CSV table of C-alpha atoms in Angstrom, one decimal:
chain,number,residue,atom,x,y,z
A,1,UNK,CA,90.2,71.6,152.1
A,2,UNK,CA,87.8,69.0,152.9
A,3,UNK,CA,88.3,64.9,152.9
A,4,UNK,CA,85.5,62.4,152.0
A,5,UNK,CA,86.3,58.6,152.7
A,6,UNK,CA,84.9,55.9,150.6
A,7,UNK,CA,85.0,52.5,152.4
A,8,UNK,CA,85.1,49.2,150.8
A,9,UNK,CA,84.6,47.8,154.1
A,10,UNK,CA,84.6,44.2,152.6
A,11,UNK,CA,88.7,44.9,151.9
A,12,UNK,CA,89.2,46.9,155.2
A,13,UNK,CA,90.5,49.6,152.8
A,14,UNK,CA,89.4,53.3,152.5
A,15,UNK,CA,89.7,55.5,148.9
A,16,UNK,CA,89.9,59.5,149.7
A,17,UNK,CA,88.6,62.2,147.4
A,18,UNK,CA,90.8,65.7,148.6
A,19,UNK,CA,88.0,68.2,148.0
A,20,UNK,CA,90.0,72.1,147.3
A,21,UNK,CA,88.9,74.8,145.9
A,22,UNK,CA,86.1,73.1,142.7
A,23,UNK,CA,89.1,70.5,142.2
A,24,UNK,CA,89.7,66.9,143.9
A,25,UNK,CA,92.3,64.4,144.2
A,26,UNK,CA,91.4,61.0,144.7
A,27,UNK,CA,93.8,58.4,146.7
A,28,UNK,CA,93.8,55.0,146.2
A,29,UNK,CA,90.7,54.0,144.2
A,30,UNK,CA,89.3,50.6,143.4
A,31,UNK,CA,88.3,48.9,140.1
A,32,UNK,CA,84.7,50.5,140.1
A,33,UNK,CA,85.4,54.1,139.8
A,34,UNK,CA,82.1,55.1,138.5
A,35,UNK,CA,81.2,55.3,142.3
A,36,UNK,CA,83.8,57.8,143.0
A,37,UNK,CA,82.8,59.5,139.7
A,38,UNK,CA,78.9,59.7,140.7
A,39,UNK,CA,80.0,61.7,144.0
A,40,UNK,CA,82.3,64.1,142.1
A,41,UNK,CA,79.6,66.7,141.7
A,42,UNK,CA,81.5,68.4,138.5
A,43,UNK,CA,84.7,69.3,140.1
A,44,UNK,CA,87.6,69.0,137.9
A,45,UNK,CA,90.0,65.7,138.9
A,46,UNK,CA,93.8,66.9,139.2
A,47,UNK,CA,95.0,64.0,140.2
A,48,UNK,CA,94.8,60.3,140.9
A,49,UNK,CA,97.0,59.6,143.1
A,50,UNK,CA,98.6,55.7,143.8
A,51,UNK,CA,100.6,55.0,147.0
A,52,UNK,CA,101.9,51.4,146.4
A,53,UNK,CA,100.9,49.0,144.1
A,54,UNK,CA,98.3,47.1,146.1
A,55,UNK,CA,98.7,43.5,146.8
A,56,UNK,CA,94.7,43.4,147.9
A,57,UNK,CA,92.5,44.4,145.2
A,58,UNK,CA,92.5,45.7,141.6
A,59,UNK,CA,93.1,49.3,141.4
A,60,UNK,CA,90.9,51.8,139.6
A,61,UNK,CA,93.7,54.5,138.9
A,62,UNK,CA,95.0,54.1,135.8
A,63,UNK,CA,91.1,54.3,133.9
A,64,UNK,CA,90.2,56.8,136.3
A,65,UNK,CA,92.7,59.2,135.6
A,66,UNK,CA,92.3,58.3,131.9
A,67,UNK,CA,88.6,59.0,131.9
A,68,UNK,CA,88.8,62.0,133.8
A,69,UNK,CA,92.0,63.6,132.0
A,70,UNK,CA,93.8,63.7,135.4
A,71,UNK,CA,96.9,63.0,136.3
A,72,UNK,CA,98.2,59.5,137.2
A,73,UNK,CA,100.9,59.9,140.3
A,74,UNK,CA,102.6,56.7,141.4
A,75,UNK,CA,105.6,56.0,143.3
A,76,UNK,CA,108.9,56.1,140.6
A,77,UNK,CA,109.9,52.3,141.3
A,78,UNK,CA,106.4,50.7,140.5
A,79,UNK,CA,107.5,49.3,137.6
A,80,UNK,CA,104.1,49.5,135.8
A,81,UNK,CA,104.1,48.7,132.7
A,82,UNK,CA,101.5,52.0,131.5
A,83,UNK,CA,102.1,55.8,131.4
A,84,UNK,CA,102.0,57.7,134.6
A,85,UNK,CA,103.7,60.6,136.7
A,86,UNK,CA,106.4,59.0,138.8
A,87,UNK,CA,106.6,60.2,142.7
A,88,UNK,CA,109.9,61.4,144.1
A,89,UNK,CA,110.9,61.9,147.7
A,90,UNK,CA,110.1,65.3,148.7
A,91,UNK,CA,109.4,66.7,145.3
A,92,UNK,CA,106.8,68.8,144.9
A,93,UNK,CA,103.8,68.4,142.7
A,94,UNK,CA,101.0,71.5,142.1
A,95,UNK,CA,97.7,71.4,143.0
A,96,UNK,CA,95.6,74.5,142.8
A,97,UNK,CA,95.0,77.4,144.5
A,98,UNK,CA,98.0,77.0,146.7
A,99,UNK,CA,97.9,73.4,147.2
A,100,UNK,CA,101.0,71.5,147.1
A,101,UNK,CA,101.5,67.5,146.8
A,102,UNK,CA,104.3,66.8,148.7
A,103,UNK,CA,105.8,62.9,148.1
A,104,UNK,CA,107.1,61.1,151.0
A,105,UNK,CA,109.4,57.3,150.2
A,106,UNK,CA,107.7,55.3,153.1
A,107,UNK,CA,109.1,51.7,152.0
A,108,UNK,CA,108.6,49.3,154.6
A,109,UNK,CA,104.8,47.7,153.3
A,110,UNK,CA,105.7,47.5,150.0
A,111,UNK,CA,109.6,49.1,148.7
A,112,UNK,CA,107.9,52.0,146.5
A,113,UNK,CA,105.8,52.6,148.9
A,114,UNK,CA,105.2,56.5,149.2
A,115,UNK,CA,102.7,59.0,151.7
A,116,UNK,CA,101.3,61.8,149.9
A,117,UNK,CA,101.5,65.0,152.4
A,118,UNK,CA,99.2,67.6,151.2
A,119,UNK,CA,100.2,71.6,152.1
A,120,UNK,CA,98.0,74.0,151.5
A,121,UNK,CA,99.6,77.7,151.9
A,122,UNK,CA,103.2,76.0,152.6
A,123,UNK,CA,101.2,74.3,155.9
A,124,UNK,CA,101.0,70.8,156.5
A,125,UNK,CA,97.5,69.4,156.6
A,126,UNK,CA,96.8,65.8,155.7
A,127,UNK,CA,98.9,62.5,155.5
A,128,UNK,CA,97.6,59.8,152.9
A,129,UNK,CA,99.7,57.0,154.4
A,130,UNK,CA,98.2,54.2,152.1
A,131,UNK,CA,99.9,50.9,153.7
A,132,UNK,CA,102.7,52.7,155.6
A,133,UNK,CA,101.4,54.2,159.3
A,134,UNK,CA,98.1,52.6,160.2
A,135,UNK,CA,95.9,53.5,162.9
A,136,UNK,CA,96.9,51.2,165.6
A,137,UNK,CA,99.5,49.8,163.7
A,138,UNK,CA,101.9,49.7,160.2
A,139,UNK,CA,100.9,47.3,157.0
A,140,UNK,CA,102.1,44.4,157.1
A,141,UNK,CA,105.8,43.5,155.9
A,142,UNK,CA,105.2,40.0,154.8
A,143,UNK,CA,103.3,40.3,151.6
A,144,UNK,CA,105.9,40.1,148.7
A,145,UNK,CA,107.3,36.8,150.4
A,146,UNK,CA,109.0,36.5,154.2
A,147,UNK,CA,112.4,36.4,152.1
A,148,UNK,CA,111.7,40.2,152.1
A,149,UNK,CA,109.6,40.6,155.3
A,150,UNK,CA,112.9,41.6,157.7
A,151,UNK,CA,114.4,44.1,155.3
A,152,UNK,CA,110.8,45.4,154.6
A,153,UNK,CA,109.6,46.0,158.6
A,154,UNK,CA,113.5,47.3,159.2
A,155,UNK,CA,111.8,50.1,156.5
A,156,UNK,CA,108.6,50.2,158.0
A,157,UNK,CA,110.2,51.3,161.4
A,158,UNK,CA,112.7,54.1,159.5
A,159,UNK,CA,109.5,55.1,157.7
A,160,UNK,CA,108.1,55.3,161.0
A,161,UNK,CA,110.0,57.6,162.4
A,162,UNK,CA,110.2,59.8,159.2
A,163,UNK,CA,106.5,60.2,159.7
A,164,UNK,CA,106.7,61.4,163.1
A,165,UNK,CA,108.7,64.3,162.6
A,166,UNK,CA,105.4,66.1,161.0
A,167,UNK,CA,103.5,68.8,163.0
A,168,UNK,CA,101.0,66.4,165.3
A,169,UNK,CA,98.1,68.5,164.3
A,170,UNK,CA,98.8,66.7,160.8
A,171,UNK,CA,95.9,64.4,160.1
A,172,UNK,CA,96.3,60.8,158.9
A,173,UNK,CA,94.5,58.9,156.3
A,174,UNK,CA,95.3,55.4,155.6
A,175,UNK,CA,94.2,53.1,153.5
A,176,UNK,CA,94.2,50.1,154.8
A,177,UNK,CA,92.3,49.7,158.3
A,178,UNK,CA,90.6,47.5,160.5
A,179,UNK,CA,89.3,44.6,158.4
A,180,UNK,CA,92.0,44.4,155.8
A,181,UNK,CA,94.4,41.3,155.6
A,182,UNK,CA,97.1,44.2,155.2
A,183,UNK,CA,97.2,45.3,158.9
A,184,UNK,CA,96.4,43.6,162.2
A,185,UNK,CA,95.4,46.2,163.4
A,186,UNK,CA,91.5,46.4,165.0
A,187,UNK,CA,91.5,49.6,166.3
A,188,UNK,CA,87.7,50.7,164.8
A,189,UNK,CA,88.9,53.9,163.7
A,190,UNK,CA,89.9,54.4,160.3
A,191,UNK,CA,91.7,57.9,160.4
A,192,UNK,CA,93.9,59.7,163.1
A,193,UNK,CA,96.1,62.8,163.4
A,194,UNK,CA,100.1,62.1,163.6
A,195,UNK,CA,99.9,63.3,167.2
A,196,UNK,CA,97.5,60.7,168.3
A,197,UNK,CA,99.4,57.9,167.0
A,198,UNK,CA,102.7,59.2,168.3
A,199,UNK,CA,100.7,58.9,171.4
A,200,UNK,CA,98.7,55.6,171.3
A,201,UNK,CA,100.0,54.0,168.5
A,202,UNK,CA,102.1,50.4,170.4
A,203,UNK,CA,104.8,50.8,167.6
A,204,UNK,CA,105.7,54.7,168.6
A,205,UNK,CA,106.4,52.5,172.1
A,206,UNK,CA,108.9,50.7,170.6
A,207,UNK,CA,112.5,52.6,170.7
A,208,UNK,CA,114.5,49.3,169.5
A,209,UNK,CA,114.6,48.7,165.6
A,210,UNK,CA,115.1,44.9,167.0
A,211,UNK,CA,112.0,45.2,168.9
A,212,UNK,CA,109.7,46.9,166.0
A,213,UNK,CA,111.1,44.3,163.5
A,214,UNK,CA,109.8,41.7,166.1
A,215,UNK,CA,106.6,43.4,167.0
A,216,UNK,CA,105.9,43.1,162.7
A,217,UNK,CA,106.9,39.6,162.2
A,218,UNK,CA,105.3,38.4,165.4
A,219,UNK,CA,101.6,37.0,165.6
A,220,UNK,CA,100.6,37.7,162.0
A,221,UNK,CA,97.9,35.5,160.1
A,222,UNK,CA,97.6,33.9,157.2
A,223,UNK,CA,96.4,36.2,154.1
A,224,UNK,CA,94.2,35.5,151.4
A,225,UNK,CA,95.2,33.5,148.7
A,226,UNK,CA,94.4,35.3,145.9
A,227,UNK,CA,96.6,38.6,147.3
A,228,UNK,CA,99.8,37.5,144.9
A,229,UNK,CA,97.7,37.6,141.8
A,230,UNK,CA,97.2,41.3,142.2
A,231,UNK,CA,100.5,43.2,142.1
A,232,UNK,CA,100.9,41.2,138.5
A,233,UNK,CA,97.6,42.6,137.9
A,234,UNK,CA,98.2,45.9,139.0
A,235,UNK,CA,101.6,46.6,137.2
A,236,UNK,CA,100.1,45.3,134.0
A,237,UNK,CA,96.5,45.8,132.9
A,238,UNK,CA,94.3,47.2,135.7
A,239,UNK,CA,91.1,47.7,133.9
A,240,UNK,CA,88.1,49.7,135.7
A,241,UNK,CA,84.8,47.8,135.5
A,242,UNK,CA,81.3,49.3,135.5
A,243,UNK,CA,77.8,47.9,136.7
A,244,UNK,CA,77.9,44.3,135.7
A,245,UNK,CA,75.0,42.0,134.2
A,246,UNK,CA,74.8,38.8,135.4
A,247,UNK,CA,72.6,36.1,133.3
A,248,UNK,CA,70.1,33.7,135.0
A,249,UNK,CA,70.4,29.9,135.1
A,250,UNK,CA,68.3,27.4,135.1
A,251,UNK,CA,68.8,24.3,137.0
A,252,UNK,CA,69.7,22.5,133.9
A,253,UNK,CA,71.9,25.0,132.9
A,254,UNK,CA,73.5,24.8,135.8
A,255,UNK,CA,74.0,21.2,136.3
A,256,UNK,CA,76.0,21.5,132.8
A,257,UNK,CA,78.7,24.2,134.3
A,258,UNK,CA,80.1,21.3,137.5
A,259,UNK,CA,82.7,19.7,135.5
A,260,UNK,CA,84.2,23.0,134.9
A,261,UNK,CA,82.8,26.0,137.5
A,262,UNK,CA,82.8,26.3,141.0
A,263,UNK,CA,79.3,27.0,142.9
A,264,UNK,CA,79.6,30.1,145.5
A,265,UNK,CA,76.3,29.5,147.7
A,266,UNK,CA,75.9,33.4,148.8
A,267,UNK,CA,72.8,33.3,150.5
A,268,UNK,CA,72.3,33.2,154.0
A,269,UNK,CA,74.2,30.3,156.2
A,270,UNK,CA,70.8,28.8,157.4
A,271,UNK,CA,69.5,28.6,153.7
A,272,UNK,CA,72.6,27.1,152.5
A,273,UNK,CA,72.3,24.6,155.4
A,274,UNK,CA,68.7,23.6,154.5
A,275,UNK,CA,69.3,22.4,150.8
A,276,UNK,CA,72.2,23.6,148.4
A,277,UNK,CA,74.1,22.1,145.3
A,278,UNK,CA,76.5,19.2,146.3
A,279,UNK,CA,80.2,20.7,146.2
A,280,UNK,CA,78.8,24.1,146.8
A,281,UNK,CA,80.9,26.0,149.1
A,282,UNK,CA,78.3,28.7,151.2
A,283,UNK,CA,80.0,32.3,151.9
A,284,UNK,CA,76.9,34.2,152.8
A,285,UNK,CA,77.0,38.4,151.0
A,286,UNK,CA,78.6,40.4,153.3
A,287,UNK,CA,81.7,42.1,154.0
A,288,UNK,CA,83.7,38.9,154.2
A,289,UNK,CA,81.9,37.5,151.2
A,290,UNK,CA,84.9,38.2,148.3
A,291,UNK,CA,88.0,37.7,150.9
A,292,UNK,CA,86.8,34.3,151.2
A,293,UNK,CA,85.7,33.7,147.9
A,294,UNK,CA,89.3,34.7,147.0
A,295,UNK,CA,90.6,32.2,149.1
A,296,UNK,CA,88.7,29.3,148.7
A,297,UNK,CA,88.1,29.1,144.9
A,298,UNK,CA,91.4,28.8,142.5
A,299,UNK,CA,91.9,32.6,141.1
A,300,UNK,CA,89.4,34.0,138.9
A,301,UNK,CA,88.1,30.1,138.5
A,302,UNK,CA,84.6,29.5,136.6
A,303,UNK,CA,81.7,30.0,139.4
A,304,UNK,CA,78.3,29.7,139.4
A,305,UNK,CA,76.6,32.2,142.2
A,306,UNK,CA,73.5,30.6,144.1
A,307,UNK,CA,71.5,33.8,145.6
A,308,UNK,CA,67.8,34.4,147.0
A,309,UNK,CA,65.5,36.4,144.9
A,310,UNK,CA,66.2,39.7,147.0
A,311,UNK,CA,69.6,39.2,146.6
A,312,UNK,CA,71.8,41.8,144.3
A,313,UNK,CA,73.7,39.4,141.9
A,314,UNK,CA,75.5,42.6,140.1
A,315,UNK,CA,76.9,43.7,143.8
A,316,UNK,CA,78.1,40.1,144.1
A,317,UNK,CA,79.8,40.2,140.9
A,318,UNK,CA,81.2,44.2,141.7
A,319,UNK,CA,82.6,42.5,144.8
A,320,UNK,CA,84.4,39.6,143.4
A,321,UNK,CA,85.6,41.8,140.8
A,322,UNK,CA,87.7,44.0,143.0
A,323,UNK,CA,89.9,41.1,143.8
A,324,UNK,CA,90.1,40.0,140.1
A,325,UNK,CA,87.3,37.3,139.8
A,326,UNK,CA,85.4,38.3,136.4
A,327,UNK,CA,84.9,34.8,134.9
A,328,UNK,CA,81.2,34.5,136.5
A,329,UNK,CA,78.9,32.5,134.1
A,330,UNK,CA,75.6,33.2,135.6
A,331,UNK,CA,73.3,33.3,138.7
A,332,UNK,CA,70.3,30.8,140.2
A,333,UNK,CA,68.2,32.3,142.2
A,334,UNK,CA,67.3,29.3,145.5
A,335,UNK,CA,67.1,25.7,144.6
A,336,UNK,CA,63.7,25.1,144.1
A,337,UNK,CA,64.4,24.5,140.8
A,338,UNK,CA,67.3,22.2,141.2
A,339,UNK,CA,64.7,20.3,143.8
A,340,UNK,CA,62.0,20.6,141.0
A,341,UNK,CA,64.4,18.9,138.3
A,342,UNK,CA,64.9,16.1,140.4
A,343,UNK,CA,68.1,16.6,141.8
A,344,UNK,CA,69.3,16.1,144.9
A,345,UNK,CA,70.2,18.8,147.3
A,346,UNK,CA,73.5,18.6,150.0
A,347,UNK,CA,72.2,19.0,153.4
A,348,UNK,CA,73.4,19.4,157.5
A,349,UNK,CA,72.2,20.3,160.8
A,350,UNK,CA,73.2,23.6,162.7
A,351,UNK,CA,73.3,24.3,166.5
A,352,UNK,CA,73.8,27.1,168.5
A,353,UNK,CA,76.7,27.3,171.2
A,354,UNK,CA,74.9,26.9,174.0
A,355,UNK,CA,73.6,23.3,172.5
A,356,UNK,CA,77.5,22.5,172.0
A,357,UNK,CA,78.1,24.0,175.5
A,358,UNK,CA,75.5,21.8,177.2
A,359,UNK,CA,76.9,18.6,175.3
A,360,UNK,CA,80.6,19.0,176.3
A,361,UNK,CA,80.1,17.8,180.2
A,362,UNK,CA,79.8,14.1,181.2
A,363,UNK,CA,81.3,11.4,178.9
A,364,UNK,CA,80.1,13.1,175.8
A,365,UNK,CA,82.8,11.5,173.0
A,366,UNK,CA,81.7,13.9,170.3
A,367,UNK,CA,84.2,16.1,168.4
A,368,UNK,CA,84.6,19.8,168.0
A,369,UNK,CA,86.7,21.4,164.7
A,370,UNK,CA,87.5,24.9,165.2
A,371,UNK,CA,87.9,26.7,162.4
A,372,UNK,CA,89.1,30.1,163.5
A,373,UNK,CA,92.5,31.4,163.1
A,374,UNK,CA,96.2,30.2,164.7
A,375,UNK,CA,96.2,33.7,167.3
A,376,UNK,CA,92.3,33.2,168.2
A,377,UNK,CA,93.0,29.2,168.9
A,378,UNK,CA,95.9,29.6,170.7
A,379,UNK,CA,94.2,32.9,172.6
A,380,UNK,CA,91.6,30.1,174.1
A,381,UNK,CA,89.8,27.2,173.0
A,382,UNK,CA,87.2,24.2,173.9
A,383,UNK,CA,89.2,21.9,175.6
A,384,UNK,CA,89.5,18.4,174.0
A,385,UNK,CA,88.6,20.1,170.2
A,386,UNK,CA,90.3,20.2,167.3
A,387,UNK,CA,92.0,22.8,165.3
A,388,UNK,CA,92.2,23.4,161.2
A,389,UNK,CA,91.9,26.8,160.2
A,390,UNK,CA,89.5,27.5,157.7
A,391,UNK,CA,91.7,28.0,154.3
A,392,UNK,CA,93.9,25.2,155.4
A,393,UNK,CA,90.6,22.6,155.1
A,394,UNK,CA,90.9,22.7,151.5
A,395,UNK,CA,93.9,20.2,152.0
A,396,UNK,CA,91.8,17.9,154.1
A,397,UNK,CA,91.4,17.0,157.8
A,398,UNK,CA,93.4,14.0,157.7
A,399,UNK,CA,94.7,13.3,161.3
A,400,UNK,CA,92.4,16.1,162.2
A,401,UNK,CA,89.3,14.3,163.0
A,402,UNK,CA,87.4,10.7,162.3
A,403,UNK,CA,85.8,11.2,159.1
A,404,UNK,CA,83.7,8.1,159.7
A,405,UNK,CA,81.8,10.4,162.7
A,406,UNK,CA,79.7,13.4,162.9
A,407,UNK,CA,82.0,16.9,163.6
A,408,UNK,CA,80.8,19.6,165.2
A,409,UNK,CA,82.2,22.4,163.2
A,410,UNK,CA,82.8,25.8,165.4
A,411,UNK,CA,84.2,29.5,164.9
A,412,UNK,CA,83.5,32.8,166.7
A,413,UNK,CA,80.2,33.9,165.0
A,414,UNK,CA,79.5,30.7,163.0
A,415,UNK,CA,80.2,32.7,159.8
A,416,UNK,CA,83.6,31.1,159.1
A,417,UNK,CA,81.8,27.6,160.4
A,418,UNK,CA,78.9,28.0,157.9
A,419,UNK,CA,81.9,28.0,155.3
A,420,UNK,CA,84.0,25.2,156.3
A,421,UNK,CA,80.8,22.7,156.0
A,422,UNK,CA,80.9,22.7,152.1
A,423,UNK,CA,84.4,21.8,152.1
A,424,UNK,CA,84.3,18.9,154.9
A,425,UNK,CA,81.0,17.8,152.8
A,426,UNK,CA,83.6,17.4,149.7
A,427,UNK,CA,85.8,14.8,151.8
A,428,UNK,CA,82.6,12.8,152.7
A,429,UNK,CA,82.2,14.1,156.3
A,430,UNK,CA,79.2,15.2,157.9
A,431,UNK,CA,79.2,18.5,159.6
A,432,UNK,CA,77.2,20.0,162.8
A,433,UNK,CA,77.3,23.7,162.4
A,434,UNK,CA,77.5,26.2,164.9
A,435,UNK,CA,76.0,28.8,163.0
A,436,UNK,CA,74.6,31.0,165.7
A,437,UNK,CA,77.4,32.1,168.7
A,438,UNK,CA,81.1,30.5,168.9
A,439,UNK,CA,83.8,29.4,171.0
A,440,UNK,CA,84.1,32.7,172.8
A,441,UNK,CA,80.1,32.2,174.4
A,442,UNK,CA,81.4,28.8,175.2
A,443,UNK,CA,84.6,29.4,177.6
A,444,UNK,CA,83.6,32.2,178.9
């Protein structure tokens, strides 16, 4: 038996391909299964294998079992509205050559939820936990609404427990991890064994249900806004996409699309800071490029993507796909062209931290906006600043800060900074960007 891991590292989530014996079963895949079929090297699919319908991204599994002949396993009470093999506690489900798929009702993330334990000769080997027992931590509880979030994490800790009655030697393979909105965990590991998590993992710690229940609700962020569009998605038409063609616009062409499309700046925060389309919102490629897309643009909303010329438009559009964004009209490449037209081109200044640092002695009356999250403000801060988490901008900074005045916008990195300037350009105020080092450079 042998276990590959696919990351999507820009939705913290991990797919698994069980290699045994010329056959595989794959765990949780994404939308774009062709790259999960290009590393199958001709072994036979058994089965595609769903542990919760996912709140976080488009799955892959129904056309992925369909195009592969395999078969589609999901938890009995998904309530999809297509054909597949529904999971039952502790029922048992053939593999080959001696391997045995072994259901496991883990409800506490989602109610469905199952694990997947695999035995191979009637021995325990592997754990595919999907949302339930994280590395470092469980998936979150809140998800479906915090009208369920109590019930859910008083779940999450039975399922706990259930899990740790397997052999420690067991491994574990989540797939949610560090990165993904469905865990808070950071633990920058993305599989374990049951034993080591028995051992390190803070919610084995906690005997109390009342405490674990606490521990669950307690200090969790904000999550995209996009995440309650999937599970509709997901239970309805999840369709697999291929490699996708994105057309090139023109200036002109462009100019046409703002009554009706958003513009997603993805080039590089300094680029975007030196000239980009008024109303633009700049979210440079990367791993948090699509999270933030999904939460600053209305779901699957007309965009236009702005990208430099060595810039892959079709991974953009891969990307934005996962999280159901498919309504992408077309691609400029820079803005010389918009400059060359005649138009004119949104512009601010960016600093680093240590020019903010060396500005915030004396009687300087300037004013700081950090953007970061509620448990990163409230975990230290600039004295005297400001805070409006990023998301939470798109309602406007009323009360926040003096429009009328530059604002010196500042994160951790200057990513999440970088961001924030298109929208506080949309309610006429000027922004100074931190883009280069962040509030943690600053007091320490």
């Amino acid at each position: 038996m042998h276990v590959d891991s696919v990351r999507t590292a820009s939705l913290g989530d991990t797919t698994y391909l069980l290699r045994h014996e010329g056959s595989v079963i794959v765990i949780d895949p994404q939308r774009d299964i062709d790259r999960f079929l290009d590393v199958m090297d001709g072994a036979t699919v058994t089965h595609v294998l769903e542990t919760h319908v996912h709140n976080d991204y488009v799955s892959g599994g129904r056309d992925l079992a369909r195009r592969t002949g395999a078969d589609l396993v999901m938890p009995a009470g998904s309530g999809v509205g297509f054909a597949f093999v529904p999971a039952f506690h502790r029922e048992v489900l053939s593999g080959q050559s001696g391997l045995i798929i072994r259901p496991l009702h883990t409800p506490g993330h989602t109610p469905e939820h199952m694990s997947y334990l695999v035995l191979i000769d009637e021995q325990p080997h592997a754990l595919f936990s999907g949302g339930s027992l994280l590395v470092g931590s469980a998936g979150r509880s809140d998800l479906l609404g915090i009208e369920y979030a109590e019930q859910l994490a008083r779940l999450q800790y039975g399922s706990l427990q259930r899990l740790a009655e397997l052999p420690d030697e067991v491994g574990l393979f989540p797939t949610h991890g560090e990165g993904s909105f469905c865990t808070s965990s950071g633990a920058g590991r993305f599989t374990s064994t049951i034993g080591q998590e028995k051992a390190g993992n803070p919610l084995y710690a906690l005997a109390d249900p009342e405490e674990f229940v606490a521990s669950q609700l307690g200090g969790l962020t904000p999550y995209p806004a996009y995440y309650p569009y999937m599970a509709p998605i997901n239970r309805t038409h999840p369709t697999a996409i291929s490699s996708v063609k994105v057309p090139e616009l023109a200036a002109d062409e462009v100019a046409s699309m703002l009554s009706h499309a958003g513009v997603l700046d993805g080039r590089g925060r300094f680029d975007f800071a030196a000239g980009h389309v008024p109303g633009s919102i700049g979210i440079e490629t990367g791993d948090s490029f699509a999270p933030w897309a999904g939460w600053l643009f209305e779901f699957n909303a007309p965009l236009v993507l702005v990208l430099n010329d060595d810039q892959d438009a079709g991974a953009a559009a891969i990307e934005l796909a996962r999280i159901g964004f498919t309504n992408l009209l077309g691609v400029m490449y820079g803005v010389e062209d918009w400059r060359a037209s005649g138009r004119e081109l949104a512009a601010y200044e960016t600093a680093t931290a240590a020019q903010l640092a060396g500005r915030l002695h004396g009687r300087w009356t300037g004013q700081v906006l950090d953007v970061r999250d509620p448990l990163e403000w409230e975990a230290g801060h600039i004295e005297g600043s400001n805070h409006r988490y990023l998301p939470d901008l798109r309602g406007g900074v009323a009360g926040t800060v003096n429009a009328r005045a530059p604002v010196w916008v500042v994160c951790r990195t200057g990513n999440r900074a970088s961001i924030a300037a298109g929208l506080l350009e949309r309610q006429g105020i000027q922004p100074i960007v931190v883009a280069t080092g962040g509030v943690p450079d600053i007091i320490q």
